[in-house]
PDB file of C-alpha atoms in Angstrom:
ATOM      1  CA  GLN A 918      39.671 132.785 117.120  1.00  0.00           C
ATOM      2  CA  VAL A 919      41.818 131.290 119.830  1.00  0.00           C
ATOM      3  CA  GLN A 920      45.299 132.069 120.685  1.00  0.00           C
ATOM      4  CA  LEU A 921      47.333 129.679 122.765  1.00  0.00           C
ATOM      5  CA  ALA A 922      50.944 129.822 124.199  1.00  0.00           C
ATOM      6  CA  GLU A 923      52.539 127.126 125.979  1.00  0.00           C
ATOM      7  CA  SER A 924      55.474 127.242 128.502  1.00  0.00           C
ATOM      8  CA  GLY A 925      57.048 125.147 131.209  1.00  0.00           C
ATOM      9  CA  GLY A 926      58.719 122.508 129.166  1.00  0.00           C
ATOM     10  CA  GLY A 927      62.101 121.163 129.909  1.00  0.00           C
ATOM     11  CA  SER A 928      64.406 118.319 130.721  1.00  0.00           C
ATOM     12  CA  VAL A 929      63.828 116.129 133.768  1.00  0.00           C
ATOM     13  CA  GLN A 930      64.915 112.693 134.968  1.00  0.00           C
ATOM     14  CA  ALA A 931      62.737 109.929 135.237  1.00  0.00           C
ATOM     15  CA  GLY A 932      60.500 110.235 138.201  1.00  0.00           C
ATOM     16  CA  GLY A 933      60.627 113.940 138.340  1.00  0.00           C
ATOM     17  CA  SER A 934      57.806 116.568 137.826  1.00  0.00           C
ATOM     18  CA  LEU A 935      57.070 119.434 135.462  1.00  0.00           C
ATOM     19  CA  ARG A 936      54.116 121.897 135.151  1.00  0.00           C
ATOM     20  CA  LEU A 937      53.108 123.036 131.857  1.00  0.00           C
ATOM     21  CA  SER A 938      51.319 126.284 131.381  1.00  0.00           C
ATOM     22  CA  CYS A 939      49.088 127.767 128.574  1.00  0.00           C
ATOM     23  CA  ALA A 940      47.973 131.345 128.206  1.00  0.00           C
ATOM     24  CA  VAL A 941      44.518 131.069 126.508  1.00  0.00           C
ATOM     25  CA  SER A 942      43.090 133.984 124.688  1.00  0.00           C
ATOM     26  CA  THR A 943      39.561 133.721 123.055  1.00  0.00           C
ATOM     27  CA  TYR A 944      37.393 135.984 121.004  1.00  0.00           C
ATOM     28  CA  GLN A 945      34.771 137.830 123.119  1.00  0.00           C
ATOM     29  CA  GLY A 946      35.191 135.396 125.950  1.00  0.00           C
ATOM     30  CA  SER A 947      33.647 132.332 124.102  1.00  0.00           C
ATOM     31  CA  ASN A 948      33.550 129.176 126.085  1.00  0.00           C
ATOM     32  CA  TYR A 949      35.855 126.579 124.818  1.00  0.00           C
ATOM     33  CA  CYS A 950      36.988 123.248 126.041  1.00  0.00           C
ATOM     34  CA  LEU A 951      40.750 122.839 126.409  1.00  0.00           C
ATOM     35  CA  GLY A 952      43.277 120.003 126.339  1.00  0.00           C
ATOM     36  CA  TRP A 953      46.798 118.826 125.921  1.00  0.00           C
ATOM     37  CA  PHE A 954      48.089 116.695 123.270  1.00  0.00           C
ATOM     38  CA  ARG A 955      51.617 115.455 122.631  1.00  0.00           C
ATOM     39  CA  GLN A 956      53.747 114.198 119.760  1.00  0.00           C
ATOM     40  CA  GLY A 957      56.575 111.826 120.458  1.00  0.00           C
ATOM     41  CA  PRO A 958      59.487 111.061 118.105  1.00  0.00           C
ATOM     42  CA  GLU A 959      58.216 109.379 114.942  1.00  0.00           C
ATOM     43  CA  GLN A 960      54.820 109.211 116.473  1.00  0.00           C
ATOM     44  CA  GLU A 961      51.302 110.847 115.622  1.00  0.00           C
ATOM     45  CA  ARG A 962      49.759 113.298 117.952  1.00  0.00           C
ATOM     46  CA  GLU A 963      47.833 112.036 120.665  1.00  0.00           C
ATOM     47  CA  GLY A 964      45.594 113.360 123.225  1.00  0.00           C
ATOM     48  CA  VAL A 965      46.786 113.442 126.974  1.00  0.00           C
ATOM     49  CA  ALA A 966      43.945 115.189 128.915  1.00  0.00           C
ATOM     50  CA  THR A 967      40.838 117.512 128.435  1.00  0.00           C
ATOM     51  CA  ILE A 968      38.981 119.615 130.498  1.00  0.00           C
ATOM     52  CA  ASP A 969      35.375 120.753 129.824  1.00  0.00           C
ATOM     53  CA  SER A 970      34.069 124.342 130.409  1.00  0.00           C
ATOM     54  CA  ASP A 971      32.493 123.280 133.798  1.00  0.00           C
ATOM     55  CA  GLY A 972      35.834 121.598 134.876  1.00  0.00           C
ATOM     56  CA  ARG A 973      35.085 117.793 134.068  1.00  0.00           C
ATOM     57  CA  THR A 974      38.386 116.095 133.188  1.00  0.00           C
ATOM     58  CA  ALA A 975      39.336 113.127 130.994  1.00  0.00           C
ATOM     59  CA  TYR A 976      42.800 111.504 130.710  1.00  0.00           C
ATOM     60  CA  ALA A 977      44.733 109.076 128.389  1.00  0.00           C
ATOM     61  CA  ASP A 978      45.104 105.782 130.051  1.00  0.00           C
ATOM     62  CA  SER A 979      49.016 106.113 129.857  1.00  0.00           C
ATOM     63  CA  VAL A 980      48.987 109.253 132.032  1.00  0.00           C
ATOM     64  CA  LYS A 981      46.115 108.440 134.593  1.00  0.00           C
ATOM     65  CA  GLY A 982      47.110 109.022 138.128  1.00  0.00           C
ATOM     66  CA  ARG A 983      50.307 110.730 137.183  1.00  0.00           C
ATOM     67  CA  PHE A 984      49.122 113.792 135.208  1.00  0.00           C
ATOM     68  CA  THR A 985      46.432 116.584 136.265  1.00  0.00           C
ATOM     69  CA  ILE A 986      44.879 119.063 134.030  1.00  0.00           C
ATOM     70  CA  SER A 987      43.292 122.223 135.541  1.00  0.00           C
ATOM     71  CA  LYS A 988      42.539 125.821 134.571  1.00  0.00           C
ATOM     72  CA  ASP A 989      42.383 129.099 136.198  1.00  0.00           C
ATOM     73  CA  ASN A 990      39.399 131.097 134.440  1.00  0.00           C
ATOM     74  CA  ALA A 991      40.393 134.256 136.232  1.00  0.00           C
ATOM     75  CA  LYS A 992      44.032 134.173 134.723  1.00  0.00           C
ATOM     76  CA  ASN A 993      42.827 132.459 131.365  1.00  0.00           C
ATOM     77  CA  THR A 994      45.691 129.838 131.879  1.00  0.00           C
ATOM     78  CA  LEU A 995      45.527 126.039 131.302  1.00  0.00           C
ATOM     79  CA  TYR A 996      48.038 123.825 133.375  1.00  0.00           C
ATOM     80  CA  LEU A 997      49.184 120.284 133.078  1.00  0.00           C
ATOM     81  CA  GLN A 998      50.931 118.980 136.279  1.00  0.00           C
ATOM     82  CA  MET A 999      53.099 116.072 135.323  1.00  0.00           C
ATOM     83  CA  ASN A1000      54.344 113.762 137.977  1.00  0.00           C
ATOM     84  CA  ASN A1001      56.277 110.432 138.016  1.00  0.00           C
ATOM     85  CA  LEU A1002      57.534 111.260 134.463  1.00  0.00           C
ATOM     86  CA  LYS A1003      58.722 108.278 132.385  1.00  0.00           C
ATOM     87  CA  HIS A1004      60.884 108.215 129.371  1.00  0.00           C
ATOM     88  CA  GLU A1005      58.066 107.475 127.183  1.00  0.00           C
ATOM     89  CA  ASP A1006      56.367 110.784 128.102  1.00  0.00           C
ATOM     90  CA  THR A1007      59.029 112.643 126.030  1.00  0.00           C
ATOM     91  CA  ALA A1008      57.327 114.643 123.334  1.00  0.00           C
ATOM     92  CA  LEU A1009      56.352 118.037 122.175  1.00  0.00           C
ATOM     93  CA  TYR A1010      53.240 118.956 124.252  1.00  0.00           C
ATOM     94  CA  TYR A1011      50.625 121.174 122.720  1.00  0.00           C
ATOM     95  CA  CYS A1012      47.728 123.164 124.392  1.00  0.00           C
ATOM     96  CA  ALA A1013      44.733 122.907 122.424  1.00  0.00           C
ATOM     97  CA  ALA A1014      41.147 124.289 122.085  1.00  0.00           C
ATOM     98  CA  ASP A1015      37.915 123.355 120.526  1.00  0.00           C
ATOM     99  CA  SER A1016      34.488 124.651 120.367  1.00  0.00           C
ATOM    100  CA  GLY A1017      33.300 121.210 121.346  1.00  0.00           C
ATOM    101  CA  TYR A1018      29.366 120.617 121.794  1.00  0.00           C
ATOM    102  CA  TYR A1019      26.851 121.844 124.401  1.00  0.00           C
ATOM    103  CA  ARG A1020      25.581 119.203 126.602  1.00  0.00           C
ATOM    104  CA  GLU A1021      24.500 119.278 130.271  1.00  0.00           C
ATOM    105  CA  HIS A1022      24.991 123.097 130.618  1.00  0.00           C
ATOM    106  CA  ALA A1023      28.679 123.158 129.582  1.00  0.00           C
ATOM    107  CA  VAL A1024      30.977 122.695 126.591  1.00  0.00           C
ATOM    108  CA  ARG A1025      32.044 119.256 126.229  1.00  0.00           C
ATOM    109  CA  CYS A1026      35.264 118.274 124.706  1.00  0.00           C
ATOM    110  CA  PRO A1027      35.255 115.903 121.707  1.00  0.00           C
ATOM    111  CA  ARG A1028      36.585 112.558 122.205  1.00  0.00           C
ATOM    112  CA  ASP A1029      39.179 110.694 120.017  1.00  0.00           C
ATOM    113  CA  LYS A1030      39.512 113.676 117.395  1.00  0.00           C
ATOM    114  CA  GLU A1031      41.724 116.539 116.646  1.00  0.00           C
ATOM    115  CA  PHE A1032      40.913 119.944 118.297  1.00  0.00           C
ATOM    116  CA  GLY A1033      40.363 123.126 116.028  1.00  0.00           C
ATOM    117  CA  TYR A1034      43.180 125.184 117.700  1.00  0.00           C
ATOM    118  CA  TYR A1035      46.696 124.307 118.695  1.00  0.00           C
ATOM    119  CA  GLY A1036      49.684 126.295 120.197  1.00  0.00           C
ATOM    120  CA  GLN A1037      53.178 126.029 119.055  1.00  0.00           C
ATOM    121  CA  GLY A1038      54.280 123.366 121.565  1.00  0.00           C
ATOM    122  CA  THR A1039      56.703 123.036 124.302  1.00  0.00           C
ATOM    123  CA  GLN A1040      59.239 120.293 124.496  1.00  0.00           C
ATOM    124  CA  VAL A1041      59.413 117.794 127.328  1.00  0.00           C
ATOM    125  CA  THR A1042      62.642 115.601 127.557  1.00  0.00           C
ATOM    126  CA  VAL A1043      62.604 112.737 130.162  1.00  0.00           C
ATOM    127  CA  SER A1044      65.979 110.873 130.661  1.00  0.00           C
ATOM    128  CA  SER A1045      65.818 107.397 131.987  1.00  0.00           C
TER     129      SER A1045
END
């Protein structure tokens, strides 16, 4: 069982920055892969960034070079640093976790599929 709690959302002008945080609690310290998803107005939820248990990262093309996913294992916290925000980044952002699959000595995040666990979400609004 995984519990996820996001914080750090808000309103910002285009070109600005925000950092989202997610407190992660897992049962018996199990390893999970972690990620951020988002759902804009009248849009389906989409993956933004993922981080495997060994720190390997992956990003959606729309955020590459602007967003950075990271985690602090000691604090059980996941982060998403968002720079140069655009109006189209406006969405409800979800922290997510998944048991993934084991490969190359790490838990790898699945690609192009929903994760098993989600937080409640934090709203990010970017005004143009």
